[in-house]
C-alpha cells in the first residue's frame, strides 16, 4: 500500500506507483522536457522490482528521439496534466491568458514530495485522513514561459480503493498577473478497451437518473453553468468496460468535490485513447493570479472497481462515510422528523404547528421542522428572503415560545432557511440593492421571484452569517434545513472590478463554503441538511458540511426508487433525505400504499412530510410500526454495504436493493413490485453480499404490528446467493413492497 517510485539513471525517467488495497495507479516522467505520462490505472499490480517496471514502460505512446515529430506525439500521449496549444488537440486541463496575450501552457516535471497524511484544501471541502490512513505525493511541475508552478496532488487511502486528486497553481513572478482561464482538477487517460459512460442526468423533482451509453468518438461532456452542481447534470462520470454490470467488469468512477460550475468529460480520440477530464467549468471562469499568489482547484475522487458497478458504489460510500462527512450525526441514528412543507405550504401558524407536533409526538416522531414561510411577511414565495425576522402574525408568541411548546410535547425543533437569497420585495434589498448578483443596466432575471446574494463579498457573507446565527441562538433549534431555490444568472458583482468578474462564480461557491464552515464551527450540535429546490446540490462538496442532503422534491416512492438508485450510485444511504409523503403525491398525483412509502423512505434518513392530523386512521396507525422499523433497522441502512439486486429503471417491472452489515450477520432486502405481473409464479432473487458459509433466518417485516412476522425460514448463505430465493409473495396490485430481514444464526 502507499506510494513508491523508481528513478532511472538517465535522470529523465521516474516511475510512480500509487497503491490502494486493490488498485494501482501509475505514471512516469519521460524525456528531457519532463512530460508526465499516465501508464496504468486498474487492479492492484504486485510489481516489486525494476524489471517489472521496465516492462510496463514499453509504452505505446512515447516521444521519439527525433524532435522533428513532436506534434504527433503530443496529440496521442496520455498526459497526466495536458496543457494547451502545443499539438495536443484533445481537450486540455489548463489554459491561461498571459500579459503577452498568449494562451499556450505546458507542464514539465521538476520535483516531487511524498509524505504520510493529506493536506487540507483551504476554504474548500475535501476528503481527509490521518497519517496512518493515507499517503500523498505532490508532483511539482513548471511552465517556465508563463512563470507558473503547478502542483498535482495525489492521495491514496489505505483503507478504501480511492485516490483523491487536486491541483494548485502558483504565479512565481515572471508576470505581475496571469489570467487562469481553465484549471481542471484531474485528467486520466485510458486505452485498450471499449467503454460505456455513465452520467446522472435529471431535472427538478427527477434528479440523478442513471444514463449509460456506449462511448463513441469525440467529446462527451456533462456540465453546469448554474452556479451549483444542479438538478440537470451531475459532477460524476462513470467509465465502464462494455461488459461491466453490477457485479463484474472494470468500472471507474470520478466525482468532483465541488458545488459550483463543473465539467465532466470523456473524449475518445483517433487512437482510441479516452481522456477523462473533470474540474471547474472554464466557461465564465477567469481567475487573476497575481505575483506570488496560488490558485487551488477543488478535489476529484477516483475510484476503480474490478467487481462491477456495485463495488464502485460501496467504495464511494465507505470513503465518504469515513473520510468526507464530518458531522457527529454521520454514525448516529437521526431523529425522525416531520416537515410541514407539503402539509401546509405557506399556510400555517403556531397553533397548526403545535397540533401537528402534538399528534406526531404520540406516534413516535421525534422532531418538527418548520419549513418556508415563517419570516418577514412571506405568505407565498414572492417576498421576504433576506429578512430573517419572525413573522409574529403567524408565529404568535414568537419563535422561542413555539419551540418551547414543541419541546414540551417531547419533540425537537428544526427550522428552514434560504440564506443565499434576497427577494426584491425585502427590507434587505431596499437597503442594499447592490448585494444581489446582477449586472448594472441589465434587467435582472428573476427566478421564483428572487435574486441571489453576492456571496463573493465579505460584507454580505458576514451579514448573512449574523442573520443565521441570530435565529439559531434565539431558541432551542436543533436542526437546520439550508435551502437554495434558484440558480445563478446575470453573474456580476457590484463590488469587484471589471478584471475580477470572471471570478464571481467560484468566489460565490467559496462564500457558501465559508458560511457553512462557520455555521458548523459555531453550532457543532446542529444537524444540518442541505437542500436546493430538492436535490440540485447533492454533491460531495456539500456532504463535507452536512451529513444529509434533501434528495428530491419528488417524494413519490416510485419516482424515488429511480432517484435514490442514481443517488446511491455514489452517495451513502445515510446521506439521502427521504420522507413518507402524502397521497395522491404532490408531484405525480400517484397513490401508493403507505407501507411502500415507508419502505422506500427507510432507504434514506427517514421522516414524514404530510399533515399527520389529516391522514386516514389506517395510515396513522401504521406510523408507530414504521417508527419501530426505523429504530430496528436504521443502523443496517446507515452503516451497511449497499447492493443493487434489480432495477426498475432497467426492467420496468420491479426493484430490489439490499443492505448488509459489515460483518455479514444481518441484511435487509427491499422489494418493490412496481407493476403487477399477472399469473407470474416464481421470481427467484439472488441475494448478494452474504457469507456463503453462514445460515440465515429470514423473516418479513409486518407493517401492521411493527414486528417481524412469526414465520421463519432458515437457509444457507450460499443457497440464498447462488440459487436465489422465491420472493413471489402476494403482489396483487401495483406498487406493493416488502421488507425482508435476515440474520445469521
Ligand atoms: C424547496 C425545497 C422544499 C421546500 C421549499 C420551500 O423547493 O426543496 O422542500 O423547502 O423549497 O420553499
XYZ file of C-alpha atoms in Angstrom, residues 12-522:
511
model
C 14.613 11.928 -17.034
C 12.572 8.892 -16.197
C 10.857 8.365 -12.874
C 8.019 5.898 -12.459
C 5.465 6.473 -9.715
C 3.251 3.725 -8.385
C 0.279 4.559 -6.205
C -1.401 1.633 -4.457
C -4.651 1.349 -2.558
C -5.613 -2.075 -1.139
C -6.882 -3.367 -4.503
C -5.921 -0.788 -7.103
C -2.802 0.643 -8.699
C -2.323 3.960 -10.466
C 0.949 4.596 -12.309
C 2.536 7.425 -14.215
C 6.015 8.406 -15.263
C 8.131 11.309 -16.296
C 9.865 10.947 -19.660
C 12.166 12.940 -21.861
C 14.251 15.951 -21.022
C 11.072 18.027 -21.489
C 9.729 16.421 -18.312
C 6.495 15.117 -19.829
C 4.304 13.429 -17.235
C 2.558 10.465 -18.813
C -0.073 8.132 -17.498
C 0.795 4.419 -17.509
C -1.913 2.469 -15.809
C -4.993 2.546 -13.589
C -6.729 -0.653 -12.579
C -6.339 -3.770 -10.464
C -3.521 -3.764 -7.966
C -0.227 -4.764 -9.581
C 2.331 -6.516 -7.449
C 5.324 -5.067 -9.243
C 8.276 -5.051 -6.967
C 11.406 -4.693 -8.976
C 12.823 -2.567 -11.709
C 12.389 -5.184 -14.434
C 8.662 -5.273 -13.944
C 8.584 -1.524 -14.045
C 10.651 -1.508 -17.240
C 8.279 -3.883 -18.950
C 5.388 -1.651 -18.073
C 7.477 1.115 -19.524
C 7.106 -0.402 -23.023
C 4.536 2.223 -23.580
C 2.873 2.642 -26.971
C 2.937 6.413 -26.797
C 6.407 7.774 -26.171
C 8.196 10.716 -27.754
C 10.676 9.734 -30.401
C 14.270 10.830 -30.009
C 13.671 12.870 -33.060
C 12.442 16.401 -32.299
C 11.158 16.564 -35.881
C 7.909 14.861 -34.995
C 6.905 16.269 -31.628
C 3.418 17.262 -32.722
C 2.205 13.766 -33.481
C 3.495 12.601 -30.103
C 1.732 15.483 -28.387
C -1.552 14.513 -29.988
C -1.558 10.952 -28.688
C 0.451 10.980 -25.464
C -1.514 10.097 -22.339
C -0.724 13.203 -20.302
C -1.379 13.422 -16.603
C -1.978 17.149 -16.887
C -2.271 18.243 -20.503
C -1.505 21.824 -21.371
C -2.902 23.889 -24.184
C -1.887 24.681 -27.719
C 1.282 22.629 -28.321
C -0.029 19.994 -30.687
C -2.340 18.095 -28.364
C -5.658 18.884 -29.992
C -7.718 16.953 -27.488
C -9.252 18.950 -24.717
C -6.748 20.317 -22.219
C -6.579 20.586 -18.435
C -5.319 24.147 -18.074
C -5.004 27.338 -20.033
C -4.103 30.952 -19.360
C -4.093 34.404 -20.819
C -0.740 35.948 -20.044
C 0.310 39.577 -20.276
C 1.541 38.985 -23.821
C -1.885 37.746 -24.827
C -0.805 34.101 -25.170
C -2.890 31.145 -24.049
C -0.409 28.276 -24.528
C 0.534 26.212 -21.462
C 2.713 23.213 -20.660
C 3.598 21.085 -17.678
C 7.174 19.863 -17.111
C 8.079 17.742 -14.144
C 10.592 19.357 -11.818
C 10.290 17.731 -8.437
C 8.145 15.660 -6.116
C 7.383 15.162 -2.457
C 5.906 12.122 -0.745
C 4.515 12.204 2.774
C 2.051 10.494 5.101
C -1.369 12.036 5.542
C -3.196 14.546 3.398
C -3.167 18.344 3.352
C -6.377 20.334 3.819
C -7.642 22.434 0.958
C -8.009 25.865 2.498
C -11.585 27.129 2.351
C -12.784 24.147 0.384
C -14.317 20.755 1.047
C -12.024 17.752 0.649
C -11.556 14.236 1.890
C -9.306 13.824 4.915
C -7.322 11.093 6.614
C -4.668 10.567 9.255
C -1.039 9.704 8.609
C -1.925 6.050 9.153
C -4.842 6.205 6.761
C -3.354 7.833 3.702
C -0.285 8.992 1.856
C 0.219 11.854 -0.582
C 2.535 12.578 -3.466
C 2.913 16.080 -4.829
C 4.250 16.236 -8.355
C 5.627 19.690 -8.896
C 5.865 20.934 -12.433
C 6.620 24.210 -14.130
C 5.547 26.206 -17.098
C 8.596 28.404 -17.385
C 7.262 30.564 -20.198
C 4.289 31.564 -18.074
C 6.185 31.657 -14.787
C 3.881 29.095 -13.215
C 4.488 26.340 -10.731
C 1.868 23.629 -10.968
C 1.491 21.064 -8.209
C -0.507 17.895 -8.783
C -1.688 16.243 -5.564
C -2.472 12.536 -5.385
C -3.566 10.971 -2.113
C -4.075 7.218 -1.769
C -6.118 5.758 1.058
C -5.009 2.626 2.866
C -8.491 1.507 3.808
C -10.513 2.399 0.693
C -9.820 1.919 -3.012
C -9.896 5.605 -3.779
C -7.457 8.253 -4.930
C -8.011 11.956 -4.323
C -6.506 14.374 -6.844
C -6.245 18.129 -6.906
C -4.136 20.861 -8.460
C -2.510 24.026 -7.212
C -1.055 26.734 -9.457
C 1.306 29.470 -8.267
C 2.455 32.576 -10.081
C 6.212 32.584 -9.496
C 6.542 36.161 -10.660
C 7.510 36.329 -14.291
C 4.268 38.230 -14.869
C 2.585 40.596 -12.407
C -0.699 38.927 -13.184
C -1.636 35.919 -15.221
C -5.235 35.069 -16.005
C -6.099 31.440 -15.435
C -8.843 30.688 -17.921
C -9.036 26.984 -17.160
C -7.781 24.910 -14.239
C -9.204 21.398 -14.177
C -8.537 19.074 -11.268
C -7.993 15.720 -12.897
C -7.115 14.053 -16.158
C -6.916 10.273 -16.545
C -6.228 8.529 -19.826
C -7.437 5.059 -20.836
C -6.552 2.809 -23.716
C -7.023 -0.771 -24.779
C -10.738 -1.276 -24.102
C -14.205 -0.338 -25.287
C -16.110 1.718 -22.760
C -19.553 2.911 -21.837
C -20.106 6.137 -19.959
C -22.472 6.541 -17.045
C -23.825 10.011 -16.365
C -26.544 11.092 -13.961
C -28.992 13.426 -15.621
C -32.207 14.948 -14.371
C -34.460 17.867 -13.776
C -36.314 19.379 -10.856
C -38.054 16.518 -8.999
C -36.245 13.995 -11.204
C -32.623 14.176 -10.141
C -29.757 11.776 -10.862
C -31.328 9.288 -13.230
C -28.730 6.792 -14.442
C -27.852 7.219 -18.116
C -25.474 4.632 -19.568
C -24.405 4.613 -23.194
C -21.555 3.398 -25.392
C -18.715 5.899 -25.710
C -18.122 6.858 -29.320
C -15.542 9.200 -30.793
C -15.420 12.834 -29.806
C -16.212 14.674 -26.603
C -18.994 13.584 -24.306
C -19.447 16.169 -21.647
C -21.834 16.985 -18.854
C -21.540 20.303 -17.122
C -23.144 23.014 -15.069
C -23.078 26.777 -15.512
C -25.844 27.286 -12.997
C -23.644 28.218 -10.048
C -24.450 24.914 -8.369
C -23.945 21.276 -9.261
C -27.578 21.260 -10.479
C -30.646 19.088 -10.954
C -29.816 18.626 -14.604
C -26.333 17.142 -14.733
C -24.081 15.762 -12.077
C -20.366 16.166 -11.288
C -19.814 12.472 -11.858
C -18.625 10.353 -14.727
C -18.514 6.585 -14.791
C -16.334 4.883 -17.383
C -17.087 1.184 -17.508
C -15.968 -1.628 -19.758
C -18.716 -2.513 -22.173
C -19.482 -5.835 -20.482
C -19.444 -4.442 -16.934
C -22.545 -4.932 -14.839
C -23.473 -4.572 -11.200
C -21.182 -7.394 -10.068
C -18.390 -7.730 -12.590
C -16.233 -5.815 -15.024
C -13.929 -2.809 -14.902
C -15.568 0.285 -13.524
C -14.045 3.724 -12.982
C -15.909 6.473 -11.182
C -14.901 10.134 -10.911
C -16.704 12.513 -8.607
C -15.980 16.212 -8.156
C -15.879 17.525 -4.592
C -17.349 20.867 -5.566
C -20.768 22.505 -5.598
C -20.482 25.043 -8.403
C -19.937 25.047 -12.167
C -18.192 21.922 -13.401
C -17.371 19.829 -16.424
C -17.072 16.046 -16.514
C -15.953 14.834 -19.890
C -14.803 11.715 -21.721
C -13.145 12.184 -25.079
C -12.310 9.297 -27.356
C -9.711 10.344 -29.879
C -8.189 8.957 -33.071
C -6.109 6.188 -31.435
C -8.981 5.070 -29.197
C -7.413 6.756 -26.214
C -10.034 8.028 -23.827
C -9.239 11.170 -21.879
C -11.417 11.765 -18.828
C -11.354 15.326 -17.549
C -13.013 16.865 -14.540
C -12.924 20.267 -12.931
C -14.360 23.748 -12.695
C -16.204 24.724 -15.854
C -13.855 27.006 -17.815
C -16.786 28.919 -19.300
C -17.238 32.182 -17.392
C -14.140 31.408 -15.367
C -11.166 33.743 -15.378
C -9.003 33.947 -12.289
C -6.372 36.653 -11.816
C -3.287 35.043 -10.407
C -1.104 37.848 -9.138
C 2.603 37.504 -8.493
C 3.278 35.152 -5.579
C -0.369 34.011 -5.299
C -1.768 30.493 -5.614
C -4.959 29.097 -7.015
C -6.228 25.882 -5.505
C -8.543 23.767 -7.651
C -11.068 21.515 -5.881
C -10.627 17.791 -5.489
C -11.638 14.885 -7.704
C -12.182 11.422 -6.284
C -11.167 8.494 -8.496
C -12.442 5.023 -7.745
C -11.694 1.825 -9.622
C -13.586 -1.418 -9.129
C -12.698 -4.748 -10.748
C -16.005 -6.117 -9.457
C -18.571 -4.083 -11.269
C -20.631 -1.032 -10.546
C -21.830 -2.185 -7.120
C -18.318 -2.311 -5.734
C -17.631 1.196 -7.044
C -20.698 2.431 -5.151
C -19.650 0.699 -1.938
C -16.187 2.244 -2.206
C -17.608 5.746 -2.609
C -19.953 5.121 0.342
C -17.113 3.964 2.575
C -14.852 6.806 1.520
C -17.483 9.456 2.127
C -18.610 7.995 5.456
C -15.049 7.678 6.750
C -13.164 10.456 5.022
C -15.534 13.221 3.960
C -18.599 13.672 6.158
C -17.589 15.288 9.440
C -20.837 15.720 11.345
C -21.158 13.805 14.590
C -24.523 12.602 13.239
C -22.993 10.598 10.417
C -22.770 7.466 12.561
C -25.848 8.201 14.630
C -29.498 7.498 14.212
C -31.055 10.816 13.133
C -34.212 11.975 14.864
C -37.320 11.026 12.880
C -38.556 14.363 11.664
C -41.840 15.635 10.362
C -41.610 18.572 7.967
C -44.660 20.792 7.407
C -43.923 21.851 3.796
C -46.275 19.545 1.911
C -48.648 19.530 4.898
C -49.321 23.261 4.932
C -47.120 25.045 2.388
C -47.191 28.717 3.485
C -50.455 28.413 5.334
C -49.565 27.708 8.955
C -49.301 29.359 12.334
C -48.198 28.466 15.838
C -51.420 26.642 16.566
C -51.222 24.493 13.454
C -47.608 23.530 14.099
C -48.369 22.629 17.686
C -51.295 20.474 16.584
C -49.024 18.593 14.166
C -46.384 18.152 16.864
C -48.973 17.000 19.377
C -50.138 14.183 17.087
C -46.715 13.347 15.709
C -45.157 13.011 19.108
C -47.802 10.487 20.192
C -46.956 8.384 17.146
C -43.235 8.307 17.928
C -41.992 11.058 15.606
C -39.152 12.971 17.238
C -38.670 16.371 15.616
C -40.834 19.029 13.989
C -39.263 21.001 11.156
C -40.872 24.341 10.325
C -40.322 24.921 6.615
C -40.565 28.028 4.435
C -42.888 30.921 5.354
C -42.178 31.854 8.979
C -40.302 35.148 8.437
C -40.798 38.684 7.081
C -44.242 38.893 5.526
C -43.866 35.742 3.484
C -47.195 34.112 2.710
C -46.159 32.896 -0.707
C -42.837 32.741 -2.500
C -42.840 36.356 -3.674
C -41.173 38.131 -0.766
C -39.026 38.450 2.340
C -35.937 36.332 1.613
C -33.168 38.121 3.451
C -35.487 39.448 6.185
C -34.853 36.770 8.770
C -37.189 38.121 11.429
C -40.037 36.007 12.714
C -43.472 36.856 11.347
C -45.375 37.141 14.594
C -48.720 37.305 12.781
C -48.176 33.637 12.021
C -45.776 32.566 14.726
C -47.813 34.109 17.507
C -45.825 34.415 20.692
C -42.560 34.274 18.752
C -40.088 31.559 17.915
C -38.926 30.882 21.445
C -42.472 30.267 22.603
C -43.182 27.962 19.663
C -40.052 25.930 20.231
C -40.763 25.612 23.930
C -44.243 24.355 23.181
C -42.867 21.819 20.719
C -40.175 20.735 23.205
C -42.844 20.356 25.919
C -44.503 17.817 23.693
C -41.344 15.770 23.718
C -40.155 16.848 20.268
C -37.062 18.557 18.995
C -37.402 21.574 16.721
C -35.817 22.312 13.358
C -36.070 25.261 11.004
C -35.816 26.087 7.278
C -33.743 28.955 5.908
C -32.596 30.037 2.477
C -29.608 32.179 3.476
C -28.152 32.737 -0.006
C -31.190 34.571 -1.352
C -32.728 38.022 -1.458
C -36.274 38.906 -2.552
C -36.737 42.173 -4.445
C -39.594 42.691 -2.003
C -37.486 42.673 1.131
C -36.127 45.311 3.500
C -32.697 43.895 2.788
C -32.985 44.560 -0.945
C -34.408 48.017 -0.366
C -31.408 48.802 1.833
C -28.753 47.028 -0.275
C -29.800 46.526 -3.898
C -26.105 46.093 -4.730
C -25.957 42.947 -2.614
C -27.780 40.980 -5.282
C -25.808 39.310 -8.046
C -26.660 41.468 -11.037
C -25.193 43.345 -13.959
C -25.552 47.140 -13.987
C -28.055 48.446 -16.578
C -29.218 44.952 -17.443
C -32.679 43.933 -16.285
C -32.055 41.154 -13.780
C -33.604 37.769 -14.474
C -35.797 36.596 -11.632
C -36.396 33.017 -10.710
C -39.018 32.072 -8.141
C -39.347 35.839 -7.705
C -35.910 36.084 -6.083
C -32.304 37.087 -6.657
C -29.093 35.557 -5.337
C -26.969 37.325 -2.725
C -23.470 38.222 -3.806
C -21.521 35.863 -1.574
C -18.286 36.845 -3.286
C -18.424 39.860 -0.914
C -17.069 39.787 2.602
C -19.723 42.225 3.906
C -22.530 40.039 2.531
C -21.014 36.856 3.971
C -20.628 38.441 7.399
C -24.114 39.912 7.380
C -25.656 36.615 6.273
C -23.837 34.643 8.926
C -25.037 37.125 11.537
C -28.636 36.521 10.455
C -28.342 32.737 10.612
C -26.584 32.890 13.941
C -29.170 35.235 15.444
C -32.029 32.897 14.540
C -30.258 29.762 15.736
C -29.434 31.383 19.059
C -32.954 32.721 19.585
C -34.473 29.366 20.552
C -33.619 25.711 21.086
C -33.169 24.888 17.407
C -31.533 21.505 16.789
C -31.740 21.144 13.012
C -31.363 23.469 10.039
C -32.600 22.804 6.509
C -30.431 25.079 4.328
C -32.198 25.613 1.039
C -31.113 27.240 -2.249
C -34.011 27.656 -4.617
C -32.671 29.321 -7.698
C -29.717 29.078 -9.983
C -27.411 31.940 -10.871
C -27.952 34.259 -13.834
C -26.682 37.771 -14.682
C -23.475 36.885 -12.920
C -21.795 40.087 -11.903
C -20.693 41.651 -8.658
C -21.117 45.326 -7.906
C -18.061 45.293 -5.684
C -15.486 43.502 -7.793
C -13.680 45.342 -10.552
C -14.015 44.550 -14.250
C -10.927 42.351 -14.150
C -12.451 40.193 -11.434
C -15.914 39.497 -12.856
C -14.712 36.111 -14.128
C -14.061 35.095 -10.523
C -17.603 35.595 -9.255
C -18.914 32.055 -9.810
C -16.048 30.425 -7.936
C -15.922 33.092 -5.235
C -19.676 32.585 -4.724
C -19.109 28.887 -4.116
C -16.262 29.648 -1.696
C -18.606 32.077 0.080
C -21.178 29.321 0.572
C -18.461 27.044 1.937
C -17.236 29.713 4.315
C -20.742 30.299 5.636
C -21.342 26.608 6.222
C -17.939 26.145 7.840
C -18.659 28.987 10.241
C -22.076 27.545 10.918
C -20.867 24.082 11.875
C -17.990 25.535 13.883
C -20.193 27.838 15.920
